[in-house]
Amino acid sequence: MSSREVVVLSVGGMRFVTRASTLQQFPESRLARMVNDDDREFKLVNGEFFVDRDGALFSYIMDFLRTLQVSLPPDFSDYQRLQREAEFYGLYPLANLLSQEHLLKPRLEILEVRFSLQEMQAFFRIFGSCSTTIEALAEQITVFTGQQSGQGWNSPFPSQKPLVPLPLERPSHHDMVFLCGTEYSAGDQFMARYVSIKPDKRKLINGTNVLGLLLDSLLKDGFRLISTRTVASEEKVECYTFERMKRAAGLAIMVNQTPGSSGVAQARKSQVQKGK
């Protein structure tokens, strides 16, 4: 059996087809011993290994063996049962990771957008509970500045004049500040600030349009609008609060085969980012 490249398992009525080398990632595990005919509990029936265990949970174990990462859906809750399955198969590095449930669970993320209009300018401040989300937004949002002639922010885009990108204000790792619109410069000249939000290629100067594009971008990125309110002050500030469940960082196992280790896999933990 150790020379067979393809192995078929029937686990709890679910059929899995994989390579023998995948099941041998951890040589001391029962799955590796099964492939090598060293574990008699796993019966070979009509060319398939019959395993009387939970097939749905085994699909996560197969994903782990193929990727060496623990990647679970946001609504997953059977950490203890999956840990018990990992222990049954002798996959103790996986079982140890699953025991650290707090590292694997998705976390609630809050993001707040504050918006105010003052004459011909619009002011934005974005605060987020997750600094990596703010960093990602800072890469999407660009403010351009340049002079133009005309009256207010509804004037035509000055394509004949070059625009200069401006760095966003970052009071802290958790927030950013920017503005758009026009302000008086000299004569009939106005200093204009345009905002671009990737992947949209437009450069917008009207604050209401920028707000609409920003909110739409957040909704497409998985956020859910949970409240809107007007902050009571001399200057009316609209506040939009969003939330989303942020997937936890995936936990990876690095397997090192060392000389003279008799084929025993050594594992260490490291964190790798999994998306937003």
XYZ file of N, CA and C in Angstrom:
828
model
N 0.815 -1.207 0.000
C 0.000 0.000 0.000
C 0.846 1.254 0.000
N 2.040 1.262 0.608
C 2.847 2.461 0.713
C 3.287 2.971 -0.654
N 3.276 2.092 -1.651
C 3.689 2.504 -2.988
C 2.532 3.021 -3.822
N 1.291 2.908 -3.316
C 0.139 3.373 -4.079
C 0.073 4.885 -4.042
N -0.172 5.498 -5.188
C -0.202 6.961 -5.262
C -1.562 7.510 -4.862
N -2.643 6.813 -5.209
C -3.995 7.288 -4.938
C -4.627 6.421 -3.859
N -5.243 7.076 -2.874
C -5.901 6.375 -1.777
C -7.339 6.863 -1.699
N -8.278 5.938 -1.518
C -9.696 6.273 -1.398
C -10.150 5.913 0.011
N -10.812 6.883 0.660
C -11.325 6.662 2.007
C -12.829 6.875 2.011
N -13.532 6.047 2.766
C -14.958 6.228 3.014
C -15.111 6.544 4.497
N -15.379 7.820 4.809
C -15.437 8.277 6.197
C -16.863 8.703 6.509
N -17.525 7.945 7.358
C -18.887 8.283 7.739
C -19.830 8.388 6.554
N -19.598 7.582 5.526
C -20.441 7.606 4.335
C -20.009 8.620 3.284
N -18.972 9.404 3.551
C -18.462 10.367 2.583
C -17.162 9.831 1.985
N -17.012 10.012 0.677
C -15.875 9.440 -0.046
C -14.821 10.509 -0.300
N -13.570 10.184 -0.009
C -12.453 11.098 -0.212
C -11.390 10.402 -1.053
N -10.870 11.101 -2.034
C -9.803 10.581 -2.884
C -8.612 11.519 -2.746
N -7.461 10.954 -2.411
C -6.283 11.789 -2.192
C -5.026 10.995 -2.515
N -3.902 11.682 -2.418
C -2.619 11.024 -2.637
C -2.131 10.402 -1.328
N -1.385 9.329 -1.460
C -0.810 8.703 -0.271
C 0.116 9.678 0.440
N 0.849 10.486 -0.329
C 1.790 11.429 0.267
C 1.082 12.480 1.114
N -0.171 12.804 0.758
C -0.933 13.766 1.556
C -1.227 13.193 2.940
N -1.611 11.934 2.991
C -1.910 11.294 4.270
C -0.657 11.008 5.081
N 0.516 11.078 4.430
C 1.779 10.797 5.110
C 2.513 12.065 5.545
N 1.815 13.217 5.528
C 2.445 14.471 5.928
C 3.030 14.374 7.334
N 2.310 13.672 8.219
C 2.774 13.489 9.591
C 2.989 11.986 9.802
N 4.214 11.512 9.646
C 4.492 10.066 9.624
C 4.028 9.309 10.863
N 3.922 9.989 12.019
C 3.501 9.303 13.233
C 1.983 9.255 13.392
N 1.243 9.867 12.468
C -0.217 9.866 12.574
C -0.786 8.511 12.179
N -2.030 8.274 12.579
C -2.695 7.013 12.250
C -2.994 6.930 10.757
N -3.212 8.061 10.124
C -3.482 8.054 8.684
C -2.245 7.604 7.912
N -1.077 8.076 8.343
C 0.156 7.632 7.692
C 0.369 6.141 7.926
N 0.103 5.697 9.152
C 0.251 4.271 9.452
C -0.775 3.443 8.674
N -1.964 3.985 8.447
C -2.976 3.287 7.671
C -2.466 3.027 6.251
N -1.887 4.050 5.638
C -1.371 3.895 4.281
C -0.267 2.847 4.247
N 0.509 2.767 5.333
C 1.617 1.810 5.393
C 1.197 0.450 5.944
N -0.141 0.238 6.066
C -0.670 -1.035 6.565
C -0.243 -1.326 7.997
N -0.053 -0.255 8.806
C 0.377 -0.445 10.188
C -0.737 -0.173 11.192
N -1.951 0.078 10.723
C -3.065 0.321 11.641
C -4.245 -0.518 11.177
N -4.534 -1.576 11.916
C -5.528 -2.570 11.504
C -6.967 -2.108 11.735
N -7.155 -1.013 12.462
C -8.527 -0.566 12.727
C -9.213 -0.055 11.464
N -8.430 0.435 10.530
C -8.989 0.943 9.279
C -9.102 -0.217 8.289
N -10.325 -0.609 7.987
C -10.570 -1.769 7.138
C -10.561 -1.383 5.661
N -9.937 -2.201 4.848
C -9.926 -2.007 3.398
C -11.068 -2.820 2.803
N -12.096 -2.115 2.266
C -13.281 -2.758 1.699
C -13.420 -2.321 0.241
N -13.331 -3.306 -0.663
C -13.448 -3.032 -2.107
C -12.504 -1.916 -2.545
N -11.283 -1.950 -2.040
C -10.273 -0.979 -2.460
C -10.360 0.360 -1.761
N -11.300 0.507 -0.801
C -11.438 1.769 -0.079
C -11.255 1.524 1.418
N -10.609 2.456 2.077
C -10.466 2.366 3.522
C -11.751 2.840 4.173
N -12.341 1.985 5.001
C -13.568 2.332 5.703
C -13.206 2.882 7.085
N -13.688 4.103 7.372
C -13.414 4.767 8.648
C -14.749 5.174 9.259
N -15.051 4.636 10.411
C -16.323 4.919 11.062
C -16.206 6.168 11.941
N -16.029 7.326 11.271
C -15.926 8.604 11.968
C -16.750 9.658 11.219
N -16.768 10.877 11.709
C -17.554 11.961 11.131
C -16.939 12.413 9.799
N -17.696 12.234 8.709
C -17.178 12.580 7.390
C -17.088 14.082 7.167
N -18.058 14.847 7.681
C -18.045 16.295 7.480
C -16.827 16.925 8.144
N -16.508 16.487 9.359
C -15.336 17.022 10.043
C -14.049 16.552 9.385
N -14.080 15.374 8.790
C -12.871 14.871 8.128
C -12.498 15.735 6.923
N -13.488 16.407 6.323
C -13.176 17.277 5.186
C -12.250 18.414 5.623
N -12.395 18.916 6.868
C -11.486 19.953 7.376
C -10.099 19.369 7.635
N -10.060 18.113 8.067
C -8.775 17.459 8.294
C -8.047 17.260 6.973
N -8.772 16.888 5.926
C -8.148 16.737 4.611
C -7.638 18.075 4.101
N -8.409 19.137 4.319
C -7.953 20.461 3.890
C -6.666 20.843 4.620
N -6.589 20.502 5.902
C -5.380 20.784 6.675
C -4.187 20.003 6.122
N -4.392 18.736 5.806
C -3.293 17.926 5.290
C -2.818 18.424 3.924
N -3.730 18.982 3.144
C -3.363 19.462 1.813
C -2.682 20.825 1.841
N -3.034 21.660 2.826
C -2.524 23.031 2.854
C -1.618 23.320 4.031
N -1.661 22.458 5.056
C -0.953 22.686 6.314
C -1.399 23.980 6.981
N -2.656 24.338 6.762
C -3.247 25.504 7.400
C -4.605 25.141 7.975
N -4.949 25.801 9.072
C -6.284 25.656 9.638
C -7.122 26.806 9.111
N -8.065 26.498 8.252
C -8.925 27.527 7.661
C -10.368 27.064 7.781
N -11.108 27.690 8.681
C -12.472 27.278 8.981
C -13.455 28.373 8.583
N -14.697 28.013 8.227
C -15.695 29.019 7.852
C -16.057 29.901 9.043
N -16.543 31.137 8.755
C -16.847 32.082 9.841
C -17.856 31.560 10.862
N -18.793 30.706 10.403
C -19.836 30.231 11.318
C -19.483 28.894 11.968
N -18.241 28.456 11.854
C -17.837 27.170 12.424
C -17.845 27.259 13.950
N -18.338 26.211 14.611
C -18.414 26.218 16.073
C -17.963 24.908 16.717
N -17.734 23.855 15.930
C -17.420 22.536 16.498
C -15.919 22.358 16.744
N -15.312 23.302 17.439
C -13.872 23.226 17.669
C -13.497 22.006 18.510
N -14.256 21.728 19.560
C -13.928 20.604 20.429
C -14.086 19.272 19.708
N -15.154 19.155 18.896
C -15.351 17.896 18.153
C -14.251 17.708 17.115
N -13.868 18.778 16.431
C -12.807 18.660 15.435
C -11.471 18.363 16.116
N -11.243 18.947 17.283
C -10.029 18.649 18.034
C -9.997 17.171 18.422
N -11.154 16.635 18.830
C -11.240 15.220 19.189
C -10.956 14.330 17.979
N -11.447 14.724 16.802
C -11.166 13.956 15.581
C -9.680 13.995 15.247
N -9.067 15.184 15.392
C -7.636 15.298 15.112
C -6.827 14.407 16.044
N -7.232 14.346 17.305
C -6.540 13.474 18.253
C -6.729 12.012 17.881
N -7.930 11.644 17.413
C -8.175 10.254 17.005
C -7.231 9.840 15.884
N -7.019 10.743 14.923
C -6.143 10.434 13.792
C -4.668 10.636 14.119
N -4.372 11.049 15.344
C -2.974 11.245 15.731
C -2.352 12.495 15.146
N -3.171 13.455 14.765
C -2.668 14.721 14.224
C -2.590 15.739 15.367
N -1.592 15.561 16.214
C -1.524 16.376 17.436
C -1.152 17.837 17.173
N -0.352 18.159 16.148
C -0.144 19.585 15.857
C -1.454 20.300 15.526
N -2.333 19.637 14.774
C -3.641 20.220 14.471
C -4.484 20.319 15.735
N -4.474 19.283 16.558
C -5.258 19.298 17.792
C -4.804 20.437 18.701
N -3.492 20.676 18.764
C -2.984 21.752 19.609
C -3.446 23.116 19.116
N -3.482 23.293 17.811
C -3.963 24.567 17.265
C -5.443 24.758 17.561
N -6.212 23.707 17.420
C -7.650 23.801 17.665
C -7.953 24.087 19.135
N -7.050 23.727 20.017
C -7.260 24.032 21.428
C -7.145 25.529 21.696
N -6.511 26.267 20.772
C -6.400 27.719 20.893
C -7.541 28.368 20.099
N -8.724 28.097 20.545
C -9.930 28.502 19.819
C -9.985 30.003 19.584
N -9.452 30.786 20.517
C -9.525 32.247 20.403
C -8.739 32.767 19.213
N -7.748 32.005 18.737
C -6.970 32.430 17.578
C -7.680 32.136 16.272
N -8.646 31.245 16.296
C -9.293 30.791 15.072
C -10.655 31.426 14.832
N -11.281 31.912 15.904
C -12.628 32.465 15.748
C -12.610 33.818 15.039
N -13.595 34.066 14.160
C -13.711 35.400 13.559
C -14.006 36.439 14.634
N -13.595 37.675 14.371
C -13.810 38.745 15.327
C -14.699 39.823 14.721
N -15.518 40.417 15.580
C -16.385 41.496 15.131
C -15.545 42.748 14.928
N -15.698 43.350 13.755
C -14.942 44.549 13.393
C -15.902 45.723 13.229
N -15.567 46.860 13.822
C -16.394 48.064 13.744
C -15.648 49.137 12.961
N -16.368 49.820 12.078
C -15.785 50.917 11.306
C -16.774 52.074 11.286
N -16.277 53.279 11.496
C -17.132 54.465 11.563
C -16.651 55.507 10.558
N -17.579 56.044 9.784
C -17.289 57.109 8.826
C -17.986 58.379 9.295
N -17.212 59.439 9.496
C -17.782 60.743 9.857
C -17.617 61.693 8.679
N -18.705 62.402 8.360
C -18.760 63.228 7.152
C -19.423 64.557 7.498
N -18.818 65.654 7.037
C -19.419 66.967 7.261
C -19.156 67.867 6.061
N -20.114 68.740 5.782
C -20.006 69.717 4.700
C -19.814 71.101 5.307
N -18.819 71.813 4.781
C -18.565 73.184 5.201
C -18.305 74.019 3.952
N -19.297 74.821 3.608
C -19.236 75.635 2.386
C -18.965 74.735 1.182
N -17.810 74.877 0.556
C -17.555 74.106 -0.665
C -16.612 72.936 -0.418
N -16.457 72.533 0.835
C -15.569 71.428 1.157
C -16.308 70.362 1.963
N -15.856 69.137 1.803
C -16.386 68.014 2.581
C -15.239 67.369 3.337
N -15.485 67.095 4.625
C -14.466 66.518 5.488
C -14.860 65.085 5.845
N -13.870 64.192 5.780
C -14.083 62.773 6.091
C -13.104 62.336 7.176
N -13.603 61.543 8.108
C -12.745 60.860 9.072
C -13.245 59.434 9.198
N -12.349 58.484 9.008
C -12.690 57.061 9.079
C -11.923 56.449 10.239
N -12.654 55.833 11.151
C -12.046 55.147 12.292
C -12.429 53.675 12.240
N -11.451 52.796 12.475
C -11.714 51.363 12.449
C -11.085 50.657 13.626
N -11.761 49.639 14.138
C -11.219 48.866 15.249
C -10.057 47.985 14.816
N -9.951 47.725 13.508
C -8.872 46.881 12.973
C -7.924 47.754 12.146
N -6.681 47.865 12.570
C -5.725 48.737 11.887
C -5.397 48.248 10.480
N -5.442 46.925 10.255
C -5.136 46.417 8.920
C -6.194 46.840 7.897
N -7.452 46.962 8.340
C -8.502 47.443 7.443
C -8.261 48.897 7.077
N -7.856 49.712 8.046
C -7.555 51.109 7.766
C -6.367 51.215 6.803
N -5.377 50.364 6.987
C -4.232 50.355 6.068
C -4.678 50.017 4.649
N -5.580 49.036 4.530
C -6.074 48.650 3.206
C -6.869 49.784 2.572
N -7.699 50.474 3.352
C -8.468 51.603 2.829
C -7.543 52.738 2.402
N -6.472 52.960 3.173
C -5.527 54.015 2.834
C -4.860 53.751 1.485
N -4.717 52.481 1.122
C -4.151 52.135 -0.185
C -5.166 52.322 -1.307
N -6.459 52.246 -0.966
C -7.507 52.413 -1.974
C -7.837 53.876 -2.250
N -7.703 54.732 -1.239
C -8.146 56.122 -1.342
C -6.964 57.030 -1.673
N -7.127 57.854 -2.704
C -6.104 58.826 -3.087
C -6.748 60.192 -3.238
N -6.105 61.203 -2.670
C -6.567 62.587 -2.804
C -5.619 63.315 -3.754
N -6.187 63.993 -4.750
C -5.410 64.757 -5.715
C -5.725 66.243 -5.539
N -4.738 67.095 -5.719
C -4.949 68.530 -5.591
C -4.432 69.261 -6.823
N -5.054 70.401 -7.104
C -4.650 71.221 -8.244
C -5.486 72.482 -8.286
N -5.038 73.479 -9.046
C -5.783 74.726 -9.174
C -6.726 74.655 -10.365
N -7.862 75.350 -10.251
C -8.798 75.427 -11.345
C -9.481 76.790 -11.315
N -10.046 77.149 -12.440
C -10.826 78.381 -12.537
C -12.296 78.026 -12.536
N -13.137 78.876 -11.940
C -14.570 78.593 -11.943
C -15.167 78.824 -10.584
N -16.367 78.355 -10.414
C -17.099 78.597 -9.177
C -17.514 77.280 -8.538
N -16.841 76.921 -7.478
C -17.288 75.779 -6.676
C -16.905 74.432 -7.241
N -17.411 73.394 -6.549
C -16.964 72.034 -6.880
C -17.744 71.396 -8.019
N -18.681 72.109 -8.597
C -19.366 71.578 -9.770
C -18.715 72.031 -11.071
N -17.579 72.736 -10.963
C -16.871 73.173 -12.157
C -16.281 71.962 -12.867
N -16.064 72.069 -14.203
C -15.530 70.935 -14.950
C -14.165 70.508 -14.430
N -13.876 69.234 -14.577
C -12.588 68.700 -14.169
C -11.478 69.336 -15.014
N -10.440 69.936 -14.404
C -9.401 70.653 -15.154
C -8.386 69.697 -15.770
N -8.762 69.025 -16.829
C -7.907 68.009 -17.437
C -6.618 68.608 -17.980
N -6.619 69.923 -18.289
C -5.439 70.531 -18.859
C -4.367 70.808 -17.815
N -4.700 70.706 -16.540
C -3.751 70.988 -15.479
C -3.440 69.706 -14.715
N -2.154 69.467 -14.441
C -1.805 68.225 -13.729
C -2.272 68.262 -12.286
N -2.682 67.115 -11.797
C -3.075 66.974 -10.399
C -1.962 66.276 -9.625
N -1.802 66.690 -8.389
C -0.741 66.146 -7.545
C -1.370 65.317 -6.432
N -0.965 64.048 -6.263
C -1.519 63.236 -5.160
C -1.021 63.740 -3.814
N -1.910 63.733 -2.836
C -1.578 64.159 -1.479
C -1.615 62.960 -0.532
N -0.719 62.911 0.438
C -0.797 61.832 1.438
C -2.004 62.045 2.350
N -2.626 60.954 2.758
C -3.737 61.036 3.690
C -3.216 61.352 5.097
N -3.995 62.089 5.847
C -3.646 62.325 7.244
C -3.962 61.066 8.038
N -3.015 60.635 8.846
C -3.186 59.431 9.669
C -2.901 59.777 11.125
N -3.905 60.279 11.860
C -3.691 60.607 13.276
C -3.220 59.416 14.103
N -3.637 58.204 13.709
C -3.197 57.002 14.407
C -3.316 55.835 13.440
N -2.940 54.645 13.914
C -3.052 53.450 13.068
C -4.508 53.069 12.819
N -5.417 53.634 13.590
C -6.816 53.232 13.509
C -7.707 54.250 12.797
N -7.172 55.347 12.300
C -8.040 56.294 11.609
C -7.300 57.061 10.525
N -8.065 57.711 9.674
C -7.528 58.541 8.594
C -8.458 59.719 8.388
N -7.904 60.813 7.856
C -8.659 62.036 7.616
C -8.319 62.549 6.221
N -9.338 62.962 5.477
C -9.108 63.605 4.183
C -10.289 64.508 3.871
N -10.101 65.378 2.875
C -11.195 66.262 2.462
C -11.183 66.410 0.956
N -12.310 66.883 0.425
C -12.431 67.145 -1.008
C -13.230 68.430 -1.189
N -13.236 68.951 -2.408
C -13.951 70.191 -2.688
C -12.998 71.283 -3.093
N -13.429 72.526 -2.958
C -12.618 73.659 -3.388
C -12.536 74.701 -2.287
N -11.459 75.450 -2.329
C -11.300 76.592 -1.440
C -10.684 77.736 -2.235
N -11.048 78.968 -1.856
C -10.609 80.160 -2.574
C -9.100 80.302 -2.500
N -8.479 80.635 -3.649
C -7.048 80.820 -3.713
C -6.717 82.282 -3.985
N -6.925 82.754 -5.202
C -6.682 84.155 -5.568
C -7.377 84.430 -6.886
N -7.955 85.646 -7.010
C -8.684 85.975 -8.226
C -9.823 85.018 -8.422
N -9.913 84.415 -9.596
C -10.953 83.409 -9.835
C -10.382 81.998 -9.734
N -9.208 81.873 -9.102
C -8.568 80.577 -8.961
C -9.037 79.892 -7.677
N -9.258 78.596 -7.781
C -9.646 77.790 -6.634
C -8.684 76.614 -6.505
N -8.370 76.273 -5.266
C -7.610 75.050 -5.008
C -8.616 73.909 -4.869
N -8.478 72.929 -5.713
C -9.438 71.824 -5.751
C -8.795 70.535 -5.249
N -9.599 69.760 -4.546
C -9.158 68.432 -4.097
C -10.152 67.386 -4.588
N -9.623 66.400 -5.279
C -10.429 65.312 -5.834
C -10.090 64.025 -5.093
N -11.047 63.121 -5.021
C -10.843 61.848 -4.331
C -11.108 60.704 -5.294
N -10.206 59.754 -5.291
C -10.370 58.528 -6.086
C -10.356 57.342 -5.120
N -11.292 56.408 -5.323
C -11.373 55.208 -4.482
C -11.317 53.987 -5.393
N -10.230 53.240 -5.319
C -10.078 52.045 -6.152
C -11.132 51.019 -5.768
N -11.588 50.217 -6.746
C -11.148 50.120 -8.139
C -11.817 51.136 -9.069
N -12.706 51.994 -8.543
C -13.328 53.031 -9.366
C -12.236 53.998 -9.825
N -12.256 54.358 -11.103
C -11.185 55.183 -11.674
C -11.518 56.669 -11.690
N -12.723 57.044 -11.254
C -13.104 58.451 -11.294
C -12.391 59.255 -10.217
N -12.213 60.542 -10.508
C -11.725 61.500 -9.525
C -12.883 62.434 -9.217
N -13.421 62.321 -7.989
C -14.626 63.037 -7.610
C -14.288 64.219 -6.717
N -14.980 65.339 -6.953
C -14.759 66.531 -6.140
C -15.957 66.838 -5.245
N -17.134 66.368 -5.632
C -18.347 66.597 -4.855
C -18.366 65.661 -3.651
N -18.459 66.230 -2.444
C -18.380 65.430 -1.230
C -19.470 64.393 -1.112
N -20.685 64.736 -1.540
C -21.787 63.776 -1.463
C -21.528 62.586 -2.372
N -20.948 62.839 -3.530
C -20.620 61.738 -4.443
C -19.517 60.857 -3.865
N -18.526 61.493 -3.244
C -17.446 60.720 -2.625
C -18.001 59.855 -1.494
N -18.901 60.429 -0.689
C -19.513 59.670 0.403
C -20.260 58.463 -0.137
N -21.040 58.654 -1.179
C -21.791 57.542 -1.753
C -20.882 56.440 -2.253
N -19.780 56.815 -2.923
C -18.843 55.817 -3.427
C -18.147 55.099 -2.278
N -17.789 55.824 -1.230
C -17.125 55.219 -0.076
C -18.034 54.210 0.618
N -19.279 54.605 0.869
C -20.209 53.693 1.537
C -20.481 52.463 0.684
N -20.619 52.650 -0.612
C -20.845 51.519 -1.517
C -19.645 50.573 -1.506
N -18.432 51.119 -1.457
C -17.227 50.293 -1.428
C -17.173 49.461 -0.156
N -17.568 50.046 0.974
C -17.552 49.317 2.232
C -18.576 48.189 2.231
N -19.747 48.444 1.680
C -20.778 47.405 1.601
C -20.313 46.250 0.721
N -19.638 46.556 -0.381
C -19.126 45.506 -1.269
C -18.005 44.724 -0.608
N -17.351 45.328 0.370
C -16.236 44.672 1.050
C -16.697 43.853 2.248
N -18.009 43.673 2.389
C -18.519 42.806 3.435
C -19.014 43.495 4.677
N -18.929 44.823 4.730
C -19.440 45.545 5.892
C -20.958 45.667 5.806
N -21.564 45.826 6.976
C -23.010 46.011 7.085
C -23.276 47.301 7.849
N -24.099 48.179 7.257
C -24.437 49.437 7.905
C -25.398 49.159 9.055
N -25.009 49.537 10.279
C -25.849 49.230 11.433
C -26.479 50.481 12.043
N -25.943 51.676 11.753
C -26.561 52.877 12.298
C -26.086 54.122 11.567
N -26.960 55.124 11.524
C -26.602 56.451 11.025
C -27.131 57.465 12.041
N -26.366 58.496 12.250
C -26.810 59.525 13.188
C -26.118 60.839 12.861
N -26.679 61.914 13.343
C -26.075 63.234 13.207
C -25.538 63.653 14.559
N -24.254 63.943 14.592
C -23.618 64.339 15.838
C -24.031 65.769 16.163
N -24.548 65.997 17.356
C -25.021 67.313 17.756
C -23.841 68.215 18.082
N -23.628 69.214 17.228
C -22.571 70.190 17.434
C -22.862 71.390 16.549
N -22.008 72.413 16.612
C -22.208 73.578 15.760
C -22.154 73.195 14.286
N -21.261 72.263 13.955
C -21.168 71.770 12.583
C -21.813 70.393 12.535
N -22.799 70.227 11.697
C -23.474 68.941 11.602
C -22.525 67.901 11.007
N -22.327 66.843 11.738
C -21.463 65.760 11.295
C -22.297 64.495 11.207
N -22.370 63.929 10.017
C -23.081 62.671 9.831
C -22.151 61.513 10.186
N -22.670 60.570 10.923
C -21.864 59.432 11.370
C -22.502 58.135 10.882
N -21.735 57.328 10.154
C -22.189 56.039 9.628
C -21.351 54.946 10.291
N -22.020 54.006 10.940
C -21.321 52.931 11.640
C -21.575 51.605 10.940
N -20.480 50.885 10.683
C -20.537 49.598 9.988
C -19.937 48.515 10.885
N -20.305 47.270 10.592
C -19.680 46.133 11.246
C -19.561 44.980 10.257
N -18.631 44.089 10.527
C -18.495 42.841 9.774
C -17.715 41.855 10.619
N -17.878 40.594 10.310
C -17.107 39.559 10.984
C -15.820 39.367 10.194
N -14.716 39.696 10.809
C -13.421 39.579 10.152
C -12.857 38.193 10.396
N -12.511 37.511 9.323
C -11.947 36.173 9.446
C -10.628 36.232 10.185
N -10.407 35.246 11.026
C -9.166 35.188 11.782
C -8.014 34.838 10.849
N -6.829 35.184 11.297
C -5.647 34.777 10.551
C -5.571 33.263 10.547
N -5.248 32.699 9.385
C -5.092 31.254 9.310
C -3.847 30.831 10.081
N -3.892 29.677 10.699
C -2.734 29.168 11.419
C -2.092 28.080 10.584
N -0.800 28.232 10.356
C -0.084 27.295 9.491
C 0.867 26.437 10.299
N 1.036 25.220 9.816
C 2.004 24.300 10.410
C 3.167 24.155 9.428
N 4.368 24.336 9.942
C 5.555 24.118 9.118
C 6.153 22.781 9.527
N 6.258 21.866 8.570
C 6.753 20.527 8.868
C 8.201 20.437 8.430
N 9.070 20.113 9.353
C 10.497 20.001 9.059
C 10.951 18.564 9.313
N 11.481 17.956 8.272
C 12.066 16.631 8.433
C 13.559 16.813 8.703
N 14.024 16.427 9.864
C 15.424 16.615 10.220
C 16.172 15.297 10.101
N 17.445 15.355 9.693
C 18.216 14.113 9.579
C 18.286 13.388 10.922
N 18.138 12.091 10.857
C 18.221 11.281 12.059
C 17.004 11.334 12.945
N 15.902 11.865 12.420
C 14.703 11.983 13.258
C 13.777 10.793 13.091
N 14.210 9.768 12.404
C 13.414 8.553 12.187
C 12.079 8.861 11.544
N 12.037 9.882 10.692
C 10.818 10.191 9.944
C 9.762 10.882 10.759
N 10.071 11.326 11.983
C 9.074 12.001 12.805
C 8.981 13.454 12.378
N 7.778 13.907 12.061
C 7.585 15.292 11.627
C 7.649 16.210 12.825
N 8.384 17.313 12.677
C 8.438 18.329 13.704
C 7.616 19.506 13.224
N 6.790 20.043 14.085
C 5.872 21.109 13.685
C 6.097 22.349 14.525
N 5.935 23.494 13.899
C 5.933 24.743 14.636
C 4.806 25.595 14.090
N 4.327 26.541 14.891
C 3.172 27.355 14.521
C 3.628 28.687 13.985
N 2.907 29.185 12.991
C 3.105 30.545 12.520
C 1.770 31.035 11.998
N 1.578 32.355 12.026
C 0.345 32.938 11.564
C 0.529 33.486 10.167
N -0.462 33.249 9.306
C -0.461 33.810 7.958
C -1.787 34.477 7.753
N -1.773 35.669 7.058
C -3.033 36.421 6.870
C -3.896 35.746 5.828
N -5.171 35.670 6.100
C -6.137 35.070 5.185
C -7.109 36.156 4.728
N -6.815 36.886 3.720
C -7.764 37.801 3.188
C -8.039 38.917 4.076
N -9.409 39.674 4.021
C -9.753 40.807 4.822
C -10.601 40.432 5.992
